[in-house]
Short mmCIF file of C-alpha atoms in Angstrom, two decimals:
data_model
loop_
_atom_site.label_atom_id
_atom_site.label_comp_id
_atom_site.label_asym_id
_atom_site.label_seq_id
_atom_site.Cartn_x
_atom_site.Cartn_y
_atom_site.Cartn_z
CA GLY W 1 0.13 0.29 -0.20
CA ALA W 2 0.69 3.89 0.60
CA VAL W 3 1.51 4.42 -3.18
CA VAL W 4 2.58 8.18 -4.64
CA SER W 5 2.83 7.83 -8.19
CA GLN W 6 4.42 11.98 -9.99
CA HIS W 7 4.60 12.10 -13.98
CA PRO W 8 6.21 12.90 -15.59
CA SER W 9 9.02 11.11 -14.95
CA ARG W 10 10.85 13.63 -17.47
CA VAL W 11 10.85 16.28 -19.15
CA ILE W 12 12.39 18.77 -20.63
CA CYS W 13 11.21 22.43 -22.11
CA LYS W 14 12.70 25.08 -23.26
CA SER W 15 13.60 28.80 -20.50
CA GLY W 16 10.10 29.50 -20.87
CA THR W 17 7.75 27.83 -20.82
CA SER W 18 5.36 25.78 -17.96
CA VAL W 19 5.45 23.24 -17.12
CA LYS W 20 2.95 20.76 -15.14
CA ILE W 21 4.55 17.46 -12.96
CA GLU W 22 1.16 16.06 -11.03
CA CYS W 23 1.37 13.53 -8.16
CA ARG W 24 -1.62 11.43 -7.69
CA SER W 25 -1.70 9.19 -3.91
CA LEU W 26 -3.14 5.66 -5.80
CA ASP W 27 -4.10 3.69 -2.37
CA PHE W 28 -4.44 6.20 0.18
CA GLN W 29 -6.83 9.68 0.53
CA ALA W 30 -3.24 11.74 1.19
CA THR W 31 -4.40 15.36 3.39
CA THR W 32 -1.18 16.12 2.57
CA MET W 33 1.39 16.45 0.04
CA PHE W 34 4.80 18.54 -0.48
CA TRP W 35 6.91 19.01 -3.07
CA TYR W 36 10.56 19.53 -3.12
CA ARG W 37 13.37 19.89 -5.02
CA GLN W 38 16.75 18.42 -5.21
CA PHE W 39 20.19 19.07 -6.67
CA PRO W 40 22.85 16.86 -7.32
CA LYS W 41 25.04 16.58 -4.19
CA GLN W 42 23.03 17.66 -2.58
CA SER W 43 19.54 17.07 0.02
CA LEU W 44 15.76 17.38 -0.67
CA MET W 45 15.13 21.15 0.09
CA LEU W 46 11.26 21.57 1.41
CA MET W 47 9.09 24.10 -1.36
CA ALA W 48 6.07 24.18 0.19
CA THR W 49 3.33 21.57 1.74
CA SER W 50 0.14 21.17 0.64
CA ASN W 51 -3.46 20.65 3.06
CA GLU W 52 -6.50 19.20 -0.22
CA GLY W 53 -9.33 22.81 0.01
CA SER W 54 -5.51 25.24 1.32
CA LYS W 55 -3.51 27.61 -0.21
CA ALA W 56 0.45 26.23 -0.60
CA THR W 57 2.03 27.30 1.91
CA TYR W 58 5.45 28.28 0.89
CA GLU W 59 9.41 28.11 2.90
CA GLN W 60 11.29 31.21 2.98
CA GLY W 61 12.06 31.65 -1.08
CA VAL W 62 10.59 29.63 -3.13
CA GLU W 63 8.70 32.15 -4.82
CA LYS W 64 5.18 31.23 -4.51
CA ASP W 65 4.00 32.56 -7.87
CA LYS W 66 6.92 30.57 -9.73
CA PHE W 67 5.99 27.78 -8.55
CA LEU W 68 2.09 27.09 -8.67
CA ILE W 69 0.95 24.62 -6.59
CA ASN W 70 -2.64 23.11 -6.27
CA HIS W 71 -3.77 20.15 -4.53
CA ALA W 72 -7.60 20.33 -5.59
CA SER W 73 -8.03 16.39 -4.50
CA LEU W 74 -7.54 13.77 -1.58
CA THR W 75 -5.28 12.43 -4.42
CA LEU W 76 -3.92 14.65 -6.01
CA SER W 77 -1.53 17.57 -5.91
CA THR W 78 0.38 20.13 -8.67
CA LEU W 79 2.78 21.77 -8.84
CA THR W 80 3.65 24.78 -12.55
CA VAL W 81 6.60 25.70 -12.92
CA THR W 82 6.60 29.00 -14.80
CA SER W 83 8.18 30.20 -16.95
CA ALA W 84 11.01 27.84 -16.25
CA HIS W 85 14.73 29.28 -16.71
CA PRO W 86 17.79 26.45 -17.01
CA GLU W 87 18.35 27.30 -12.66
CA ASP W 88 15.33 25.75 -12.28
CA SER W 89 16.56 22.22 -13.96
CA SER W 90 16.44 20.30 -10.99
CA PHE W 91 15.12 16.77 -9.55
CA TYR W 92 11.46 18.10 -8.04
CA ILE W 93 9.54 15.42 -5.99
CA CYS W 94 5.98 14.49 -3.53
CA SER W 95 5.15 12.98 -1.24
CA ALA W 96 1.61 12.64 0.58
CA ALA W 97 0.15 11.87 4.14
CA SER W 98 -2.55 10.96 5.34
CA ARG W 99 -4.65 11.80 8.06
CA ASP W 100 -4.22 9.89 10.80
CA ARG W 101 -0.10 8.70 9.37
CA PRO W 102 0.92 12.63 9.13
CA TYR W 103 4.30 11.66 9.74
CA GLU W 104 4.92 9.13 7.44
CA GLN W 105 5.60 10.51 4.79
CA TYR W 106 5.24 8.39 0.30
CA PHE W 107 7.27 9.48 -1.85
CA GLY W 108 6.79 10.00 -5.52
CA PRO W 109 9.48 8.84 -7.73
CA GLY W 110 10.25 12.03 -8.89
CA THR W 111 10.06 14.16 -12.11
CA ARG W 112 13.67 15.37 -13.25
CA LEU W 113 13.20 18.61 -15.05
CA THR W 114 16.08 20.14 -18.19
CA VAL W 115 15.20 24.14 -18.87
CA THR W 116 17.43 24.19 -22.31
CA ARG X 1 24.55 24.88 13.25
CA LYS X 2 22.73 23.01 10.29
CA GLU X 3 19.29 21.50 11.08
CA VAL X 4 20.27 18.20 9.76
CA GLU X 5 23.86 17.52 10.57
CA GLN X 6 25.19 14.05 8.75
CA ASP X 7 29.30 12.84 7.59
CA PRO X 8 28.48 12.14 3.92
CA GLY X 9 31.28 9.49 3.76
CA PRO X 10 30.93 7.65 1.84
CA PHE X 11 31.80 4.72 3.76
CA ASN X 12 33.20 1.91 1.51
CA VAL X 13 32.92 -1.15 2.87
CA PRO X 14 33.19 -5.23 2.46
CA GLU X 15 30.03 -7.70 3.44
CA GLY X 16 29.41 -8.70 5.57
CA ALA X 17 30.60 -5.72 7.38
CA THR X 18 29.11 -3.31 10.37
CA VAL X 19 28.80 0.10 10.01
CA ALA X 20 27.39 3.04 11.42
CA PHE X 21 26.39 6.75 10.84
CA ASN X 22 25.12 8.83 12.78
CA CYS X 23 23.26 12.89 12.57
CA THR X 24 22.79 15.73 14.56
CA TYR X 25 19.17 17.86 14.90
CA SER X 26 19.05 20.73 15.64
CA ASN X 27 15.43 21.58 17.04
CA SER X 28 15.52 20.27 20.18
CA ALA X 29 11.30 20.15 19.35
CA SER X 30 11.31 18.19 17.15
CA GLN X 31 9.81 14.48 18.18
CA SER X 32 9.54 12.57 15.13
CA PHE X 33 12.89 10.78 13.39
CA PHE X 34 13.52 8.39 10.74
CA TRP X 35 16.04 7.07 8.78
CA TYR X 36 14.95 6.62 4.70
CA ARG X 37 17.29 4.99 1.39
CA GLN X 38 17.94 7.01 -1.78
CA ASP X 39 19.34 5.16 -4.57
CA CYS X 40 20.96 6.98 -7.37
CA ARG X 41 18.57 9.22 -9.14
CA LYS X 42 15.19 7.56 -6.90
CA GLU X 43 12.81 8.96 -4.20
CA PRO X 44 13.93 8.34 -0.94
CA LYS X 45 11.67 5.65 0.24
CA LEU X 46 11.34 5.22 4.74
CA LEU X 47 13.83 2.55 6.23
CA MET X 48 12.88 2.84 9.70
CA SER X 49 11.52 5.42 12.09
CA VAL X 50 13.58 5.44 15.26
CA TYR X 51 12.08 5.72 18.68
CA SER X 52 12.98 7.03 21.99
CA SER X 53 14.19 3.35 23.87
CA GLY X 54 16.11 2.56 20.01
CA ASN X 55 14.59 0.37 17.93
CA GLU X 56 15.58 -2.81 16.18
CA ASP X 57 14.37 -4.38 12.58
CA GLY X 58 16.77 -7.32 10.62
CA ARG X 59 20.04 -6.17 10.37
CA PHE X 60 18.98 -2.54 11.14
CA THR X 61 18.85 -1.09 14.33
CA ALA X 62 18.35 2.48 15.05
CA GLN X 63 19.43 4.72 17.84
CA LEU X 64 18.05 8.06 19.82
CA ASN X 65 19.93 9.86 22.05
CA ARG X 66 17.31 13.55 22.77
CA ALA X 67 19.65 15.00 25.50
CA SER X 68 22.31 15.27 22.78
CA GLN X 69 19.64 15.08 19.69
CA TYR X 70 21.77 12.11 18.07
CA ILE X 71 20.42 9.23 16.30
CA SER X 72 22.23 6.71 14.95
CA LEU X 73 21.27 3.69 12.85
CA LEU X 74 23.64 0.79 12.87
CA ILE X 75 24.03 -1.74 9.84
CA ARG X 76 24.98 -5.39 10.72
CA ASP X 77 26.09 -8.26 8.45
CA SER X 78 26.50 -6.17 5.01
CA LYS X 79 24.75 -7.50 1.60
CA LEU X 80 26.26 -5.80 -0.88
CA SER X 81 21.98 -4.36 -1.89
CA ASP X 82 22.89 -1.83 0.84
CA SER X 83 24.44 0.88 -1.03
CA ALA X 84 22.92 3.23 -1.28
CA THR X 85 22.65 6.61 1.00
CA TYR X 86 20.85 6.87 3.58
CA LEU X 87 19.07 9.72 4.72
CA CYS X 88 18.66 10.76 8.38
CA VAL X 89 15.48 12.58 8.61
CA VAL X 90 13.43 14.50 11.64
CA ASN X 91 10.85 16.73 11.70
CA ALA X 92 9.91 20.51 11.45
CA PRO X 93 7.73 21.51 13.94
CA ASN X 94 7.89 25.65 13.82
CA GLN X 95 6.48 24.67 10.25
CA ALA X 96 3.57 24.13 8.84
CA GLY X 97 1.98 20.97 8.48
CA THR X 98 4.15 18.08 9.73
CA ALA X 99 7.58 18.87 6.63
CA LEU X 100 10.21 17.10 7.46
CA ILE X 101 13.73 18.62 6.98
CA PHE X 102 17.16 16.29 5.69
CA GLY X 103 20.07 15.49 5.85
CA LYS X 104 22.96 15.53 3.05
CA GLY X 105 22.67 11.66 3.11
CA THR X 106 25.67 9.43 3.85
CA THR X 107 26.76 7.29 1.38
CA LEU X 108 27.55 3.24 1.94
CA SER X 109 29.43 1.85 -0.30
CA VAL X 110 29.11 -2.92 -0.15
CA SER X 111 31.49 -4.08 -2.47
CA SER X 112 32.20 -7.92 -2.64
#
C-alpha cells in the first residue's frame, strides 16, 4: 500500500515555458502533500506544503508565483513551474501523508526537469 | 548550525561488515525521527522510524538520544544491496503541517 505516482518522470523544456508536474496518491487519501527539490549531491529541500482544499504554504525563498501548487482533491496535487529558467533544472519529488499517520510520508518517484 | 547534520561519507565496507551512521539535529522540539534510504536518481524510501527506546528491524538498529540530539543507524552483516545513501530525517515542528527536514545523507558502498 501507500503508493504515490508522479508524472512525468522526465521532462525537457525551453526557457520561458511552463511545466506541470502531477502527484497522485493511488491507494490512500493524502490530506497533506509536500513538494521537494533536490539538486545534485544536495539534500531534499522542502519547497511547499499543501493541505487539500487550502492554499499551499511555501518555504522561505520559494516564489509562490513561480511555483504554483494546487491540491484540489485528496489524491492529486500539481506543481507548475512557470517561466522556467535553466537554474530551475532539478529533481522534483512529491510526497503524501494521510491524516491518521501525518509523519509518515510516501514519496513519488520524482520528476527530472531540464530547462534548456 | 545545520538543522540536520550527517557525515557524508562515503563509507566503503566489505560484505558482512558492520557500519554505523550518525546524525545530529538542531531543533530540540522535533518529535519524530526517521532513516530513509535513497538510491541513485531515485526517490527516498522510508527505512525505519526511530523511537526513544531504540528499535531494531532485522539487520538495522536505530538509536535516539534526545539529550544530545543525536540519532544513529547501525547496519550489521552488510549486503551489496545495502549500497545507497542513507538520509537522517526529523520533523519540523515550527513549520506548517508535518514537514520533514532531510540531512544531506551518508553514502554507503558495500563491496564483495
